[in-house]
Amino acid sequence: TGEAAAESMRGAGHDALFHPVDVTSSADWAAAADAVRSRFGRIDGLVNNAGIPSNGDVLGTTDEEWARTVSINQTGMFLGMRTIAPVIKESGGGSIVNVASTLGFFASRVGFAYQATKGAVRMMTKSAALALAPDGIRVNTVLPGLVDTPFLDGLRRVGGLADSVARTPVGRLADPREISQGVVFLLSDESSYMTGSELVIDGGLTAGSAGSLQPTTTTGDAS
């Protein structure tokens, strides 16, 4: 799938490289950085978007579910920033965008591990923004609401999607392009005075009282 996307980009006249990465592996991150540097000579930006859902509540989350969710959603972003930021610095500065979720703002009874990681991503981003500002690297967060991707398949299976959409003021799911446009903005010089910031793209979901927004099962983001 990744190679097909890269081929589509190349067909549109862009120079694209697909390189698979296990985001929980420092070695994989280093290999990806080397591959990009070898092909393009520099790295100007990073989008940390890998993520998986979780379903258990605080008592129902297994050791395995907790460890896997944290390793991908949180540790993967840490390893990405730690590996790529020095290369961005060598290139003269740039931008890092971490994808969190509106479930990093308000809580749900279930999806305990997922929410823990998305809340962590918000603070990791702010800390990294402070540390990397002297290197000319901006670090910001995108927080999507409900996005029409396979990430919501679990919610579809249990019949909770319509109820969740009904809680969204605009009354529909986001198209993935509506999230990616926000990511592009944060990567670009158009957002040159933004770092440590949070761009919420949620159709108004977090505009109301958090108490009225409790989903009955884990929602998803653009991951």
PDB file of C-alpha atoms in Angstrom:
ATOM      1  CA  THR A   1       0.000   0.000   0.000  1.00  0.00           C
ATOM      2  CA  GLY A   2       2.812   2.396   0.873  1.00  0.00           C
ATOM      3  CA  GLU A   3       4.675   1.681  -2.338  1.00  0.00           C
ATOM      4  CA  ALA A   4       1.476   2.149  -4.333  1.00  0.00           C
ATOM      5  CA  ALA A   5       1.032   5.578  -2.743  1.00  0.00           C
ATOM      6  CA  ALA A   6       4.636   6.495  -3.575  1.00  0.00           C
ATOM      7  CA  GLU A   7       4.173   5.317  -7.154  1.00  0.00           C
ATOM      8  CA  SER A   8       1.051   7.471  -7.446  1.00  0.00           C
ATOM      9  CA  MET A   9       3.067  10.482  -6.277  1.00  0.00           C
ATOM     10  CA  ARG A  10       5.823   9.722  -8.745  1.00  0.00           C
ATOM     11  CA  GLY A  11       3.201   9.453 -11.486  1.00  0.00           C
ATOM     12  CA  ALA A  12       2.087  12.981 -10.565  1.00  0.00           C
ATOM     13  CA  GLY A  13       5.631  14.265 -11.063  1.00  0.00           C
ATOM     14  CA  HIS A  14       6.915  14.136  -7.500  1.00  0.00           C
ATOM     15  CA  ASP A  15      10.021  12.355  -6.221  1.00  0.00           C
ATOM     16  CA  ALA A  16       8.724   9.955  -3.570  1.00  0.00           C
ATOM     17  CA  LEU A  17      10.335   7.150  -1.576  1.00  0.00           C
ATOM     18  CA  PHE A  18       8.501   4.510   0.451  1.00  0.00           C
ATOM     19  CA  HIS A  19      10.481   2.943   3.316  1.00  0.00           C
ATOM     20  CA  PRO A  20       8.683   0.665   5.813  1.00  0.00           C
ATOM     21  CA  VAL A  21       9.377   1.316   9.504  1.00  0.00           C
ATOM     22  CA  ASP A  22       8.459  -0.432  12.730  1.00  0.00           C
ATOM     23  CA  VAL A  23       8.074   2.749  14.775  1.00  0.00           C
ATOM     24  CA  THR A  24       8.901   0.884  18.001  1.00  0.00           C
ATOM     25  CA  SER A  25      12.390   0.071  16.678  1.00  0.00           C
ATOM     26  CA  SER A  26      15.266   2.533  17.020  1.00  0.00           C
ATOM     27  CA  ALA A  27      17.156   0.593  14.348  1.00  0.00           C
ATOM     28  CA  ASP A  28      14.274   0.937  11.884  1.00  0.00           C
ATOM     29  CA  TRP A  29      14.090   4.678  12.510  1.00  0.00           C
ATOM     30  CA  ALA A  30      17.832   5.025  11.919  1.00  0.00           C
ATOM     31  CA  ALA A  31      17.606   3.023   8.689  1.00  0.00           C
ATOM     32  CA  ALA A  32      14.763   5.216   7.457  1.00  0.00           C
ATOM     33  CA  ALA A  33      16.714   8.383   8.235  1.00  0.00           C
ATOM     34  CA  ASP A  34      19.719   7.015   6.325  1.00  0.00           C
ATOM     35  CA  ALA A  35      17.531   6.046   3.356  1.00  0.00           C
ATOM     36  CA  VAL A  36      15.954   9.503   3.133  1.00  0.00           C
ATOM     37  CA  ARG A  37      19.256  11.299   3.564  1.00  0.00           C
ATOM     38  CA  SER A  38      20.835   9.114   0.900  1.00  0.00           C
ATOM     39  CA  ARG A  39      18.009   9.788  -1.555  1.00  0.00           C
ATOM     40  CA  PHE A  40      17.273  13.458  -0.902  1.00  0.00           C
ATOM     41  CA  GLY A  41      20.316  14.736   0.982  1.00  0.00           C
ATOM     42  CA  ARG A  42      18.304  16.290   3.816  1.00  0.00           C
ATOM     43  CA  ILE A  43      15.215  16.039   5.995  1.00  0.00           C
ATOM     44  CA  ASP A  44      13.051  19.122   6.495  1.00  0.00           C
ATOM     45  CA  GLY A  45      10.070  17.680   8.336  1.00  0.00           C
ATOM     46  CA  LEU A  46       8.582  14.714  10.166  1.00  0.00           C
ATOM     47  CA  VAL A  47       4.960  13.677  10.643  1.00  0.00           C
ATOM     48  CA  ASN A  48       4.438  11.176  13.460  1.00  0.00           C
ATOM     49  CA  ASN A  49       1.098   9.586  12.566  1.00  0.00           C
ATOM     50  CA  ALA A  50       1.378   5.892  13.470  1.00  0.00           C
ATOM     51  CA  GLY A  51      -1.246   4.820  15.984  1.00  0.00           C
ATOM     52  CA  ILE A  52      -3.527   1.992  17.102  1.00  0.00           C
ATOM     53  CA  PRO A  53      -6.724   1.997  19.184  1.00  0.00           C
ATOM     54  CA  SER A  54      -7.367   0.271  22.495  1.00  0.00           C
ATOM     55  CA  ASN A  55     -10.664  -0.918  23.937  1.00  0.00           C
ATOM     56  CA  GLY A  56     -10.292  -1.782  27.620  1.00  0.00           C
ATOM     57  CA  ASP A  57     -11.148   0.440  30.566  1.00  0.00           C
ATOM     58  CA  VAL A  58      -8.727   0.921  33.472  1.00  0.00           C
ATOM     59  CA  LEU A  59      -9.581  -2.489  34.947  1.00  0.00           C
ATOM     60  CA  GLY A  60     -10.004  -4.320  31.651  1.00  0.00           C
ATOM     61  CA  THR A  61      -6.760  -3.263  29.970  1.00  0.00           C
ATOM     62  CA  THR A  62      -4.342  -6.173  29.766  1.00  0.00           C
ATOM     63  CA  ASP A  63      -0.580  -5.918  30.127  1.00  0.00           C
ATOM     64  CA  GLU A  64      -0.256  -6.754  26.445  1.00  0.00           C
ATOM     65  CA  GLU A  65      -2.790  -4.133  25.281  1.00  0.00           C
ATOM     66  CA  TRP A  66      -1.144  -1.448  27.411  1.00  0.00           C
ATOM     67  CA  ALA A  67       2.384  -2.277  26.270  1.00  0.00           C
ATOM     68  CA  ARG A  68       1.519  -2.461  22.572  1.00  0.00           C
ATOM     69  CA  THR A  69      -0.522   0.768  22.585  1.00  0.00           C
ATOM     70  CA  VAL A  70       2.155   2.714  24.457  1.00  0.00           C
ATOM     71  CA  SER A  71       4.994   1.294  22.344  1.00  0.00           C
ATOM     72  CA  ILE A  72       3.392   2.437  19.071  1.00  0.00           C
ATOM     73  CA  ASN A  73       1.421   5.565  19.999  1.00  0.00           C
ATOM     74  CA  GLN A  74       3.859   7.100  22.460  1.00  0.00           C
ATOM     75  CA  THR A  75       7.296   5.484  22.315  1.00  0.00           C
ATOM     76  CA  GLY A  76       7.156   5.450  18.505  1.00  0.00           C
ATOM     77  CA  MET A  77       6.729   9.227  18.465  1.00  0.00           C
ATOM     78  CA  PHE A  78       9.574   9.679  20.947  1.00  0.00           C
ATOM     79  CA  LEU A  79      11.920   7.544  18.852  1.00  0.00           C
ATOM     80  CA  GLY A  80      10.898   9.401  15.694  1.00  0.00           C
ATOM     81  CA  MET A  81      11.641  12.801  17.194  1.00  0.00           C
ATOM     82  CA  ARG A  82      14.898  11.657  18.775  1.00  0.00           C
ATOM     83  CA  THR A  83      16.137  10.143  15.514  1.00  0.00           C
ATOM     84  CA  ILE A  84      14.967  12.712  12.971  1.00  0.00           C
ATOM     85  CA  ALA A  85      15.397  15.998  14.849  1.00  0.00           C
ATOM     86  CA  PRO A  86      19.226  15.967  14.592  1.00  0.00           C
ATOM     87  CA  VAL A  87      18.959  15.433  10.825  1.00  0.00           C
ATOM     88  CA  ILE A  88      16.484  18.314  10.526  1.00  0.00           C
ATOM     89  CA  LYS A  89      18.917  20.483  12.507  1.00  0.00           C
ATOM     90  CA  GLU A  90      21.711  19.556  10.062  1.00  0.00           C
ATOM     91  CA  SER A  91      19.413  20.644   7.234  1.00  0.00           C
ATOM     92  CA  GLY A  92      19.009  24.104   8.720  1.00  0.00           C
ATOM     93  CA  GLY A  93      15.820  23.581  10.702  1.00  0.00           C
ATOM     94  CA  GLY A  94      12.280  22.510   9.945  1.00  0.00           C
ATOM     95  CA  SER A  95       9.082  21.205  11.460  1.00  0.00           C
ATOM     96  CA  ILE A  96       7.770  18.162  13.335  1.00  0.00           C
ATOM     97  CA  VAL A  97       4.048  17.385  13.534  1.00  0.00           C
ATOM     98  CA  ASN A  98       2.727  14.831  16.016  1.00  0.00           C
ATOM     99  CA  VAL A  99      -0.807  13.511  15.553  1.00  0.00           C
ATOM    100  CA  ALA A 100      -2.741  13.133  18.806  1.00  0.00           C
ATOM    101  CA  SER A 101      -6.542  13.008  19.196  1.00  0.00           C
ATOM    102  CA  THR A 102      -9.447  14.833  20.779  1.00  0.00           C
ATOM    103  CA  LEU A 103      -9.331  11.940  23.272  1.00  0.00           C
ATOM    104  CA  GLY A 104      -6.196  13.618  24.559  1.00  0.00           C
ATOM    105  CA  PHE A 105      -8.511  16.433  25.738  1.00  0.00           C
ATOM    106  CA  PHE A 106     -11.503  14.645  27.252  1.00  0.00           C
ATOM    107  CA  ALA A 107     -11.972  11.177  28.653  1.00  0.00           C
ATOM    108  CA  SER A 108     -14.024   8.142  27.766  1.00  0.00           C
ATOM    109  CA  ARG A 109     -14.730   5.179  30.032  1.00  0.00           C
ATOM    110  CA  VAL A 110     -13.046   2.816  27.582  1.00  0.00           C
ATOM    111  CA  GLY A 111      -9.955   3.162  25.430  1.00  0.00           C
ATOM    112  CA  PHE A 112      -7.892   3.768  28.565  1.00  0.00           C
ATOM    113  CA  ALA A 113      -4.471   3.065  27.036  1.00  0.00           C
ATOM    114  CA  TYR A 114      -5.241   5.002  23.862  1.00  0.00           C
ATOM    115  CA  GLN A 115      -6.268   8.095  25.798  1.00  0.00           C
ATOM    116  CA  ALA A 116      -3.204   7.836  28.013  1.00  0.00           C
ATOM    117  CA  THR A 117      -0.926   7.887  24.978  1.00  0.00           C
ATOM    118  CA  LYS A 118      -2.713  10.746  23.243  1.00  0.00           C
ATOM    119  CA  GLY A 119      -2.570  12.867  26.385  1.00  0.00           C
ATOM    120  CA  ALA A 120       1.126  12.044  26.625  1.00  0.00           C
ATOM    121  CA  VAL A 121       1.728  13.071  23.012  1.00  0.00           C
ATOM    122  CA  ARG A 122       0.412  16.560  23.794  1.00  0.00           C
ATOM    123  CA  MET A 123       2.935  17.111  26.576  1.00  0.00           C
ATOM    124  CA  MET A 124       5.773  15.386  24.726  1.00  0.00           C
ATOM    125  CA  THR A 125       5.196  17.818  21.877  1.00  0.00           C
ATOM    126  CA  LYS A 126       5.319  20.860  24.134  1.00  0.00           C
ATOM    127  CA  SER A 127       8.493  19.685  25.862  1.00  0.00           C
ATOM    128  CA  ALA A 128      10.169  18.922  22.536  1.00  0.00           C
ATOM    129  CA  ALA A 129       9.126  22.319  21.200  1.00  0.00           C
ATOM    130  CA  LEU A 130      10.964  24.028  24.051  1.00  0.00           C
ATOM    131  CA  ALA A 131      14.055  21.861  23.680  1.00  0.00           C
ATOM    132  CA  LEU A 132      14.323  22.105  19.889  1.00  0.00           C
ATOM    133  CA  ALA A 133      13.454  25.769  19.333  1.00  0.00           C
ATOM    134  CA  PRO A 134      17.127  26.849  19.542  1.00  0.00           C
ATOM    135  CA  ASP A 135      17.855  24.392  16.712  1.00  0.00           C
ATOM    136  CA  GLY A 136      15.294  26.025  14.432  1.00  0.00           C
ATOM    137  CA  ILE A 137      12.874  23.102  14.762  1.00  0.00           C
ATOM    138  CA  ARG A 138       9.194  23.733  15.421  1.00  0.00           C
ATOM    139  CA  VAL A 139       7.098  20.964  17.030  1.00  0.00           C
ATOM    140  CA  ASN A 140       3.303  21.080  16.970  1.00  0.00           C
ATOM    141  CA  THR A 141       0.348  18.770  17.472  1.00  0.00           C
ATOM    142  CA  VAL A 142      -2.680  18.043  15.292  1.00  0.00           C
ATOM    143  CA  LEU A 143      -5.702  16.742  17.179  1.00  0.00           C
ATOM    144  CA  PRO A 144      -8.301  15.207  14.848  1.00  0.00           C
ATOM    145  CA  GLY A 145     -11.799  14.229  15.776  1.00  0.00           C
ATOM    146  CA  LEU A 146     -13.690  11.516  13.888  1.00  0.00           C
ATOM    147  CA  VAL A 147     -12.015  10.851  10.543  1.00  0.00           C
ATOM    148  CA  ASP A 148     -13.396   8.598   7.808  1.00  0.00           C
ATOM    149  CA  THR A 149     -10.593   6.020   7.758  1.00  0.00           C
ATOM    150  CA  PRO A 150     -10.359   2.288   8.564  1.00  0.00           C
ATOM    151  CA  PHE A 151      -9.311   3.381  12.067  1.00  0.00           C
ATOM    152  CA  LEU A 152     -13.034   3.690  12.832  1.00  0.00           C
ATOM    153  CA  ASP A 153     -13.854   0.142  11.747  1.00  0.00           C
ATOM    154  CA  GLY A 154     -14.076  -1.033  15.363  1.00  0.00           C
ATOM    155  CA  LEU A 155     -16.605   1.668  16.120  1.00  0.00           C
ATOM    156  CA  ARG A 156     -18.533   0.727  12.990  1.00  0.00           C
ATOM    157  CA  ARG A 157     -18.632  -2.937  14.021  1.00  0.00           C
ATOM    158  CA  VAL A 158     -20.232  -2.237  17.380  1.00  0.00           C
ATOM    159  CA  GLY A 159     -22.729   0.199  15.897  1.00  0.00           C
ATOM    160  CA  GLY A 160     -21.458   3.222  17.792  1.00  0.00           C
ATOM    161  CA  LEU A 161     -20.381   5.394  14.885  1.00  0.00           C
ATOM    162  CA  ALA A 162     -23.729   7.097  14.233  1.00  0.00           C
ATOM    163  CA  ASP A 163     -24.009   8.068  17.891  1.00  0.00           C
ATOM    164  CA  SER A 164     -20.491   9.491  17.863  1.00  0.00           C
ATOM    165  CA  VAL A 165     -21.141  11.468  14.676  1.00  0.00           C
ATOM    166  CA  ALA A 166     -24.305  12.851  16.258  1.00  0.00           C
ATOM    167  CA  ARG A 167     -22.154  14.345  19.027  1.00  0.00           C
ATOM    168  CA  THR A 168     -20.103  16.243  16.428  1.00  0.00           C
ATOM    169  CA  PRO A 169     -21.636  19.700  15.815  1.00  0.00           C
ATOM    170  CA  VAL A 170     -21.015  19.632  12.040  1.00  0.00           C
ATOM    171  CA  GLY A 171     -22.795  16.273  11.905  1.00  0.00           C
ATOM    172  CA  ARG A 172     -20.339  14.297   9.784  1.00  0.00           C
ATOM    173  CA  LEU A 173     -16.966  12.581   9.712  1.00  0.00           C
ATOM    174  CA  ALA A 174     -13.882  14.437   8.531  1.00  0.00           C
ATOM    175  CA  ASP A 175     -12.416  13.601   5.164  1.00  0.00           C
ATOM    176  CA  PRO A 176      -8.728  12.610   5.635  1.00  0.00           C
ATOM    177  CA  ARG A 177      -7.756  15.500   3.361  1.00  0.00           C
ATOM    178  CA  GLU A 178      -9.226  17.932   5.883  1.00  0.00           C
ATOM    179  CA  ILE A 179      -6.704  16.661   8.424  1.00  0.00           C
ATOM    180  CA  SER A 180      -3.769  16.487   6.025  1.00  0.00           C
ATOM    181  CA  GLN A 181      -4.276  20.142   5.053  1.00  0.00           C
ATOM    182  CA  GLY A 182      -3.714  21.078   8.687  1.00  0.00           C
ATOM    183  CA  VAL A 183      -0.592  18.931   8.793  1.00  0.00           C
ATOM    184  CA  VAL A 184       0.756  20.596   5.645  1.00  0.00           C
ATOM    185  CA  PHE A 185       0.127  24.011   7.198  1.00  0.00           C
ATOM    186  CA  LEU A 186       2.164  23.116  10.283  1.00  0.00           C
ATOM    187  CA  LEU A 187       4.966  21.685   8.161  1.00  0.00           C
ATOM    188  CA  SER A 188       5.144  24.806   5.991  1.00  0.00           C
ATOM    189  CA  ASP A 189       6.599  28.253   6.563  1.00  0.00           C
ATOM    190  CA  GLU A 190       3.024  29.555   6.738  1.00  0.00           C
ATOM    191  CA  SER A 191       3.094  28.491  10.410  1.00  0.00           C
ATOM    192  CA  SER A 192       6.611  29.818  11.066  1.00  0.00           C
ATOM    193  CA  TYR A 193       5.663  31.460  14.398  1.00  0.00           C
ATOM    194  CA  MET A 194       3.919  28.386  15.799  1.00  0.00           C
ATOM    195  CA  THR A 195       5.625  25.855  18.045  1.00  0.00           C
ATOM    196  CA  GLY A 196       4.299  23.910  20.994  1.00  0.00           C
ATOM    197  CA  SER A 197       0.842  24.638  19.601  1.00  0.00           C
ATOM    198  CA  GLU A 198      -2.204  22.417  19.154  1.00  0.00           C
ATOM    199  CA  LEU A 199      -4.305  22.476  16.003  1.00  0.00           C
ATOM    200  CA  VAL A 200      -7.708  20.932  16.715  1.00  0.00           C
ATOM    201  CA  ILE A 201      -9.571  19.683  13.619  1.00  0.00           C
ATOM    202  CA  ASP A 202     -12.683  18.059  15.041  1.00  0.00           C
ATOM    203  CA  GLY A 203     -15.834  19.568  13.546  1.00  0.00           C
ATOM    204  CA  GLY A 204     -16.559  21.364  16.824  1.00  0.00           C
ATOM    205  CA  LEU A 205     -16.453  18.220  18.979  1.00  0.00           C
ATOM    206  CA  THR A 206     -14.422  19.807  21.773  1.00  0.00           C
ATOM    207  CA  ALA A 207     -16.210  23.164  21.621  1.00  0.00           C
ATOM    208  CA  GLY A 208     -18.927  22.027  24.009  1.00  0.00           C
ATOM    209  CA  SER A 209     -18.863  20.660  27.524  1.00  0.00           C
ATOM    210  CA  ALA A 210     -16.607  17.634  27.878  1.00  0.00           C
ATOM    211  CA  GLY A 211     -19.296  15.979  29.961  1.00  0.00           C
ATOM    212  CA  SER A 212     -21.626  15.861  26.973  1.00  0.00           C
ATOM    213  CA  LEU A 213     -19.060  14.274  24.706  1.00  0.00           C
ATOM    214  CA  GLN A 214     -18.520  10.910  26.331  1.00  0.00           C
ATOM    215  CA  PRO A 215     -18.220   8.279  23.567  1.00  0.00           C
ATOM    216  CA  THR A 216     -19.447   4.803  24.364  1.00  0.00           C
ATOM    217  CA  THR A 217     -16.395   3.193  22.761  1.00  0.00           C
ATOM    218  CA  THR A 218     -13.020   4.183  21.435  1.00  0.00           C
ATOM    219  CA  THR A 219     -13.100   6.794  18.700  1.00  0.00           C
ATOM    220  CA  GLY A 220     -10.343   7.311  16.172  1.00  0.00           C
ATOM    221  CA  ASP A 221      -8.139   9.883  14.585  1.00  0.00           C
ATOM    222  CA  ALA A 222      -6.230  10.176  11.350  1.00  0.00           C
ATOM    223  CA  SER A 223      -3.704   7.539  12.318  1.00  0.00           C
TER     224      SER A 223
END
